[in-house]
Amino acid sequence: MPLSSLRRGTILLVVVFVVSACARDDPPALRLAINPWPGYGFFYIAQQQGFTADVGVDLEIVDTMSLRDSRLAFERGQVNLIGATPLELVQIARRADREARAVLVLDHSMSGDVILARPPVSAVRDLRGRDVAVEPGSVNLLVLASALEKAGVPASDVRLAPMPQSAMPDALADGEVSAAVTYPPFSDRMERLPEVRRIFDTTESPDTVVDVLVASKAIIRQRPDALRRLMRAYQRALDWARANPAAATELLARRSSQNSNEIRRALERIRMIGLREQRDYWGENGHLTGAVRRSIAALEAFDGRSIDLDPEYLLDGRALKKATGR
Amino acid sequence: MKHLIPLHKRIEARIAMALLALAAVFVAVTAWVSYLEHLPDARDTASRQALQIARTMNYAVETVASRSALERFVLTVAASPRIRAIALASADGERIVAGSRLAWRDRSARELADTPVGPSLTRPLPEDDVTLWRPQRSEAVAISRLRITDPVSAVARSLVGGRVVVVLDASDVIARARNDALADGAWLAGAVSAFTLLIFLLVRRQVMRPINRIYHALKAQQFGESRHAAPETGSPEIRALARTVNDFLDLHHRVDRYRRVFQDLPVAVARIRLAGGRLRIEANPASRERLGVDMAGITDLRTLQALFVNDNQRRALTRALREHGLVQGREVLIAPGPDAPQRWIAVTARLALEDGKTVIDVIAEDITVRKEAMQRLNAERDRLRDIADSIPGAVYEYRLMPDGSERFPFVSDGLRTLLGLSPEERTDDPGTLWSRILPEDLDQMRAATRHANIGTPSEWHAEFRVRTDHGVRWLFGHAIPANDPGPGQLFRGVLIDITERKELEARLDRAARHDALTGALNRAGFEPLLEHAMATARRYDRPLSLLMADLDHFKAVNDRYGHEMGDRVLAHFARIVSDRLRNSDTLVRWGGEEFIVLLPETDPDGGWRIAEALRQTVAASTSPTGEAVTVSIGVATLRPDDTVKSLIRRADAGAYRAKRGGRNRVGGPFSGTTATQSAAR
């Protein structure tokens, strides 16, 4: 029996309202929090050069002053992507308020992460009983743990002085701390201070620091295609930077309010990992899994509490697979 | 196919769509009005929030220890998705001290012209806090003068007299306003839909369904189905409409019936209008099919007049119509066409008024066949009537009604002849006939009539006498019961005048019982009479006498004068005796010259005296021969044990004794002496 006109109209009216109500529930925008670390600056290049727009990705970049600020912004739900290290990833996982996964390896810190000290500290072993400035819950811990392990100093023998990266130069200059675990661009400013010397950098422990793109589980589930396209835009930025190093340096410098030379030197200490170079980092025995495992160990060492986390659980390479076609 | 959609469905659909459109427009207008109402609130809210953030920044700047701390604070605040941009600029506006983008550090306001904060950084700084609204981007902008009175750091000092600009993404509050408006619209849509539904159901119940039924009633009428009345339900107006439709249907039905009657009438019906010298005739098909005249095709009077074969008939018809306004069943002969056979038609016409003008309504029936049949019938009737009238007597139909009354449905003119009736006298009135029948025959005839009607009707026949101007006539009636659907019993019969036959019969009867020569009763006629007289005398104990008279010497007369003379003598004798006898007495020629006289109511003495008187009269008369004639008479009076023969024998014996006594004497039952004595006197 055909519906009467009134019934059809009423149903139509209801459908229109339901659809209009549903239409309000837009998928979340890609909001990426990154600190001034040059390795994360290629997302800025991708955005500024219009590569993200070309692939139809609505990327919003939120500047933070540190990895911790990025992590906090993520944990507050203000962003759904952050540029971070596996240590931030583990930190987020520990809180369990918001699930996160590493979806892309961004760079490998060759000597980017450093430990700077002032006299009388001249080597890592001299850190026993000293105050070391670290950004709490950040990759600093991983670098410090790696250095102490290599020097055979127990983690409990040093005192951690938690502070943001931006506060470290003053604290080191004022003698508030004997050493600081830092990275460019903060490290550049601190290395220009008198008597400050480098006692450790990641060239001594090449696999220690890996930067990754961390995504919320929600954004992985809701916008996998956007993630895939963002990765392609990122690769395009890498390619563009290799082809136009001066312009890329200039862009990165403007973004982080540094001069080009500083950026150039920092980039020399970083190895950017393109989409085609991701293979070695993924998998059960990949570098990324090891980095996550080391991050867990570092946190356990400094916190004194064991962390029950499966490194594989924090990794999600599906978007990467689609982006690379593998 | 649209025309196949029932009318009420189309109307229902239109009403439903109109109601829905009205509801949709109402909802849209309400949503829009609600949105316009919510929008200023949303703007105010966003602006207040932006201003609040700007003022928070304002307060925070005064106590900030370092630039990096300020930058970190700004970036942390700006990490909120709702904040599109924050910038803190120095008093001269030439330097951005901190902002939501690291890239803005130490840039001039002009360099940031393309950024969200650009326009707000370059505009003159007002004394009071300002909020701006950018509708295209749904942004609320707050510009706050940095009021730093006690700067605690270099960075704070650098910002004295500067400004903080906060750009807030207000799309969420705008969206909320929109959602609120939509929610208002949705609620209203529900209410309006429910109200619309109620209105529609009410309209459908009170209007559409009754109209639907009315529609079906009209459709049924249109397709010639049996009549459906429109039900009188719904609103008063619909009921009034239904009644009107029913009246219309009744009228339509009636008109249709009349139209069909008009079309199917076996007689031609036409209305003739005369307008401007031309005729306009409206006629039914029968005028063409039955009369062969295309009435509707006649447009001038001359053609109409040419239809009439007989001009006198036409004039008479026209005159009667003009004088009386009405002509009924007038028969006229028409010629439908040059090759068509002429027809007799019966015309009924009348003058009528139509819209104030005189018209002629005509009914014409083809009666040609009937007319011819009637003519044949009339001829046949006349022929039968002639036959009936020409036969001797009368032919008639007689009906005896169940109530006993009688009538003559048909009587031929022969009855007038039979009864000698005048033309004024009615022959179909039974009284006319009955009054003419002799009373002594009337009972007999009625008895015969009753007899014929007892049980199964049977033939009736009777002979009776009627009085006519020419005397009494004998009629013979014979009728046979007829099978007839009418009331009572019908008889068809004839009445024949049998007077002559009756007279012949009377003559034959007389000839058989009387002597031709003398006119006296002969022996054959006498014996039954005598037996009857003897029986009567005995029943009433009355006397009866008998005379036996024998002419004396009659043989000698024959011998002398011949038999002719003898016959004359005998006739003479019979005449003078008859003259002498009483009316009740009877003379009988017993044989030859012997006569018997029967004397009722006569005892022996009376018989004797009469016999003597007769003897004397005869003796005194002169016979044709011129000679005296005598007679010897014997007298006998009835005895109780007498038979006819014994009585005659005794009379004969008396006559013998008289003969023997010398003739011319009377011999009776008394002694011969007495006879002799009688003769001697």
Tab-separated table of N, CA and C in Angstrom, chain B residues 246-305:
chain	number	residue	atom	x	y	z
B	246	ASN	N	-27.405	15.351	-4.225
B	246	ASN	CA	-28.493	14.384	-4.341
B	246	ASN	C	-29.655	14.961	-5.146
B	247	ASP	N	-29.955	16.227	-4.853
B	247	ASP	CA	-31.003	16.872	-5.645
B	247	ASP	C	-30.612	16.891	-7.111
B	248	PHE	N	-29.340	17.198	-7.327
B	248	PHE	CA	-28.858	17.237	-8.698
B	248	PHE	C	-28.963	15.860	-9.345
B	249	LEU	N	-28.548	14.825	-8.553
B	249	LEU	CA	-28.600	13.469	-9.095
B	249	LEU	C	-30.039	13.077	-9.402
B	250	ASP	N	-30.937	13.444	-8.470
B	250	ASP	CA	-32.350	13.150	-8.723
B	250	ASP	C	-32.797	13.816	-10.004
B	251	LEU	N	-32.424	15.091	-10.089
B	251	LEU	CA	-32.833	15.855	-11.269
B	251	LEU	C	-32.213	15.256	-12.524
B	252	HIS	N	-30.923	14.932	-12.381
B	252	HIS	CA	-30.213	14.357	-13.527
B	252	HIS	C	-30.860	13.041	-13.929
B	253	HIS	N	-31.162	12.247	-12.897
B	253	HIS	CA	-31.778	10.952	-13.141
B	253	HIS	C	-33.112	11.135	-13.860
B	254	ARG	N	-33.859	12.093	-13.342
B	254	ARG	CA	-35.179	12.320	-13.927
B	254	ARG	C	-35.048	12.841	-15.366
B	255	VAL	N	-34.145	13.814	-15.489
B	255	VAL	CA	-33.949	14.377	-16.823
B	255	VAL	C	-33.465	13.308	-17.782
B	256	ASP	N	-32.558	12.459	-17.271
B	256	ASP	CA	-32.036	11.394	-18.118
B	256	ASP	C	-33.148	10.432	-18.512
B	257	ARG	N	-34.002	10.157	-17.527
B	257	ARG	CA	-35.117	9.256	-17.827
B	257	ARG	C	-36.032	9.887	-18.853
B	258	TYR	N	-36.322	11.170	-18.627
B	258	TYR	CA	-37.179	11.874	-19.589
B	258	TYR	C	-36.522	11.925	-20.961
B	259	ARG	N	-35.203	12.153	-20.935
B	259	ARG	CA	-34.500	12.239	-22.213
B	259	ARG	C	-34.584	10.907	-22.946
B	260	ARG	N	-34.361	9.807	-22.148
B	260	ARG	CA	-34.451	8.495	-22.783
B	260	ARG	C	-35.862	8.236	-23.291
B	261	VAL	N	-36.835	8.626	-22.457
B	261	VAL	CA	-38.219	8.476	-22.885
B	261	VAL	C	-38.452	9.278	-24.173
B	262	PHE	N	-37.925	10.501	-24.150
B	262	PHE	CA	-38.071	11.369	-25.306
B	262	PHE	C	-37.414	10.731	-26.529
B	263	GLN	N	-36.209	10.162	-26.297
B	263	GLN	CA	-35.471	9.579	-27.410
B	263	GLN	C	-36.145	8.289	-27.885
B	264	ASP	N	-36.626	7.513	-26.941
B	264	ASP	CA	-37.114	6.176	-27.290
B	264	ASP	C	-38.610	6.135	-27.577
B	265	LEU	N	-39.248	7.272	-27.445
B	265	LEU	CA	-40.691	7.272	-27.671
B	265	LEU	C	-41.015	6.742	-29.075
B	266	PRO	N	-42.003	5.876	-29.158
B	266	PRO	CA	-42.357	5.366	-30.491
B	266	PRO	C	-43.140	6.386	-31.307
B	267	VAL	N	-43.415	7.503	-30.705
B	267	VAL	CA	-44.113	8.540	-31.440
B	267	VAL	C	-43.174	9.725	-31.609
B	268	ALA	N	-43.411	10.464	-32.645
B	268	ALA	CA	-42.561	11.618	-32.899
B	268	ALA	C	-42.977	12.749	-31.969
B	269	VAL	N	-41.976	13.323	-31.316
B	269	VAL	CA	-42.216	14.459	-30.428
B	269	VAL	C	-41.346	15.608	-30.913
B	270	ALA	N	-41.928	16.733	-31.059
B	270	ALA	CA	-41.148	17.857	-31.581
B	270	ALA	C	-41.621	19.151	-30.940
B	271	ARG	N	-40.705	20.080	-30.852
B	271	ARG	CA	-41.053	21.438	-30.425
B	271	ARG	C	-40.665	22.363	-31.572
B	272	ILE	N	-41.645	23.114	-32.019
B	272	ILE	CA	-41.429	23.977	-33.181
B	272	ILE	C	-41.349	25.416	-32.697
B	273	ARG	N	-40.216	26.038	-33.051
B	273	ARG	CA	-40.039	27.441	-32.696
B	273	ARG	C	-39.992	28.245	-33.982
B	274	LEU	N	-40.592	29.386	-33.897
B	274	LEU	CA	-40.572	30.284	-35.058
B	274	LEU	C	-39.783	31.521	-34.648
B	275	ALA	N	-38.656	31.683	-35.305
B	275	ALA	CA	-37.802	32.811	-34.931
B	275	ALA	C	-37.295	33.485	-36.191
B	276	GLY	N	-37.663	34.742	-36.340
B	276	GLY	CA	-37.156	35.521	-37.481
B	276	GLY	C	-37.572	34.932	-38.812
B	277	GLY	N	-38.778	34.391	-38.856
B	277	GLY	CA	-39.257	33.864	-40.128
B	277	GLY	C	-38.713	32.489	-40.465
B	278	ARG	N	-37.895	31.971	-39.599
B	278	ARG	CA	-37.359	30.630	-39.850
B	278	ARG	C	-37.794	29.701	-38.734
B	279	LEU	N	-37.880	28.444	-39.115
B	279	LEU	CA	-38.305	27.457	-38.127
B	279	LEU	C	-37.086	26.814	-37.499
B	280	ARG	N	-37.235	26.556	-36.239
B	280	ARG	CA	-36.198	25.762	-35.561
B	280	ARG	C	-36.936	24.650	-34.817
B	281	ILE	N	-36.708	23.442	-35.275
B	281	ILE	CA	-37.492	22.323	-34.747
B	281	ILE	C	-36.561	21.361	-34.012
B	282	GLU	N	-36.973	21.045	-32.816
B	282	GLU	CA	-36.243	20.045	-32.030
B	282	GLU	C	-37.125	18.810	-31.974
B	283	ALA	N	-36.598	17.681	-32.433
B	283	ALA	CA	-37.439	16.492	-32.536
B	283	ALA	C	-36.667	15.272	-32.097
B	284	ASN	N	-37.365	14.251	-31.674
B	284	ASN	CA	-36.711	13.006	-31.282
B	284	ASN	C	-36.523	12.116	-32.517
B	285	PRO	N	-35.711	11.055	-32.376
B	285	PRO	CA	-35.393	10.227	-33.548
B	285	PRO	C	-36.625	9.591	-34.188
B	286	ALA	N	-37.676	9.420	-33.407
B	286	ALA	CA	-38.850	8.732	-33.961
B	286	ALA	C	-39.441	9.497	-35.141
B	287	SER	N	-39.254	10.815	-35.159
B	287	SER	CA	-39.841	11.574	-36.270
B	287	SER	C	-39.220	11.139	-37.591
B	288	ARG	N	-37.918	10.798	-37.520
B	288	ARG	CA	-37.257	10.367	-38.757
B	288	ARG	C	-37.451	8.873	-38.971
B	289	GLU	N	-37.337	8.111	-37.876
B	289	GLU	CA	-37.366	6.653	-38.006
B	289	GLU	C	-38.773	6.131	-38.268
B	290	ARG	N	-39.749	6.783	-37.702
B	290	ARG	CA	-41.107	6.246	-37.825
B	290	ARG	C	-41.946	6.994	-38.838
B	291	LEU	N	-41.730	8.306	-38.921
B	291	LEU	CA	-42.524	9.076	-39.883
B	291	LEU	C	-41.768	9.294	-41.179
B	292	GLY	N	-40.442	9.064	-41.113
B	292	GLY	CA	-39.653	9.306	-42.309
B	292	GLY	C	-39.466	10.787	-42.586
B	293	VAL	N	-39.705	11.610	-41.571
B	293	VAL	CA	-39.587	13.051	-41.768
B	293	VAL	C	-38.460	13.568	-40.856
B	294	ASP	N	-37.490	14.211	-41.486
B	294	ASP	CA	-36.415	14.797	-40.698
B	294	ASP	C	-36.889	16.161	-40.201
B	295	MET	N	-37.560	16.129	-39.072
B	295	MET	CA	-38.182	17.351	-38.555
B	295	MET	C	-37.134	18.418	-38.267
B	296	ALA	N	-35.998	17.939	-37.679
B	296	ALA	CA	-34.971	18.910	-37.293
B	296	ALA	C	-34.395	19.616	-38.518
B	297	GLY	N	-34.540	18.952	-39.677
B	297	GLY	CA	-33.968	19.544	-40.884
B	297	GLY	C	-34.893	20.555	-41.548
B	298	ILE	N	-36.116	20.656	-41.057
B	298	ILE	CA	-37.055	21.600	-41.669
B	298	ILE	C	-36.829	22.984	-41.065
B	299	THR	N	-36.555	23.918	-41.919
B	299	THR	CA	-36.220	25.248	-41.410
B	299	THR	C	-37.176	26.325	-41.917
B	300	ASP	N	-38.063	25.950	-42.811
B	300	ASP	CA	-38.999	26.986	-43.285
B	300	ASP	C	-40.419	26.432	-43.285
B	301	LEU	N	-41.343	27.332	-43.188
B	301	LEU	CA	-42.754	26.980	-43.039
B	301	LEU	C	-43.283	26.259	-44.260
B	302	ARG	N	-42.781	26.663	-45.428
B	302	ARG	CA	-43.304	26.084	-46.655
B	302	ARG	C	-43.026	24.578	-46.707
B	303	THR	N	-41.856	24.207	-46.311
B	303	THR	CA	-41.507	22.783	-46.312
B	303	THR	C	-42.402	22.011	-45.341
B	304	LEU	N	-42.665	22.661	-44.205
B	304	LEU	CA	-43.523	22.019	-43.216
B	304	LEU	C	-44.937	21.837	-43.766
B	305	GLN	N	-45.427	22.875	-44.453
B	305	GLN	CA	-46.784	22.804	-45.004
B	305	GLN	C	-46.868	21.767	-46.116
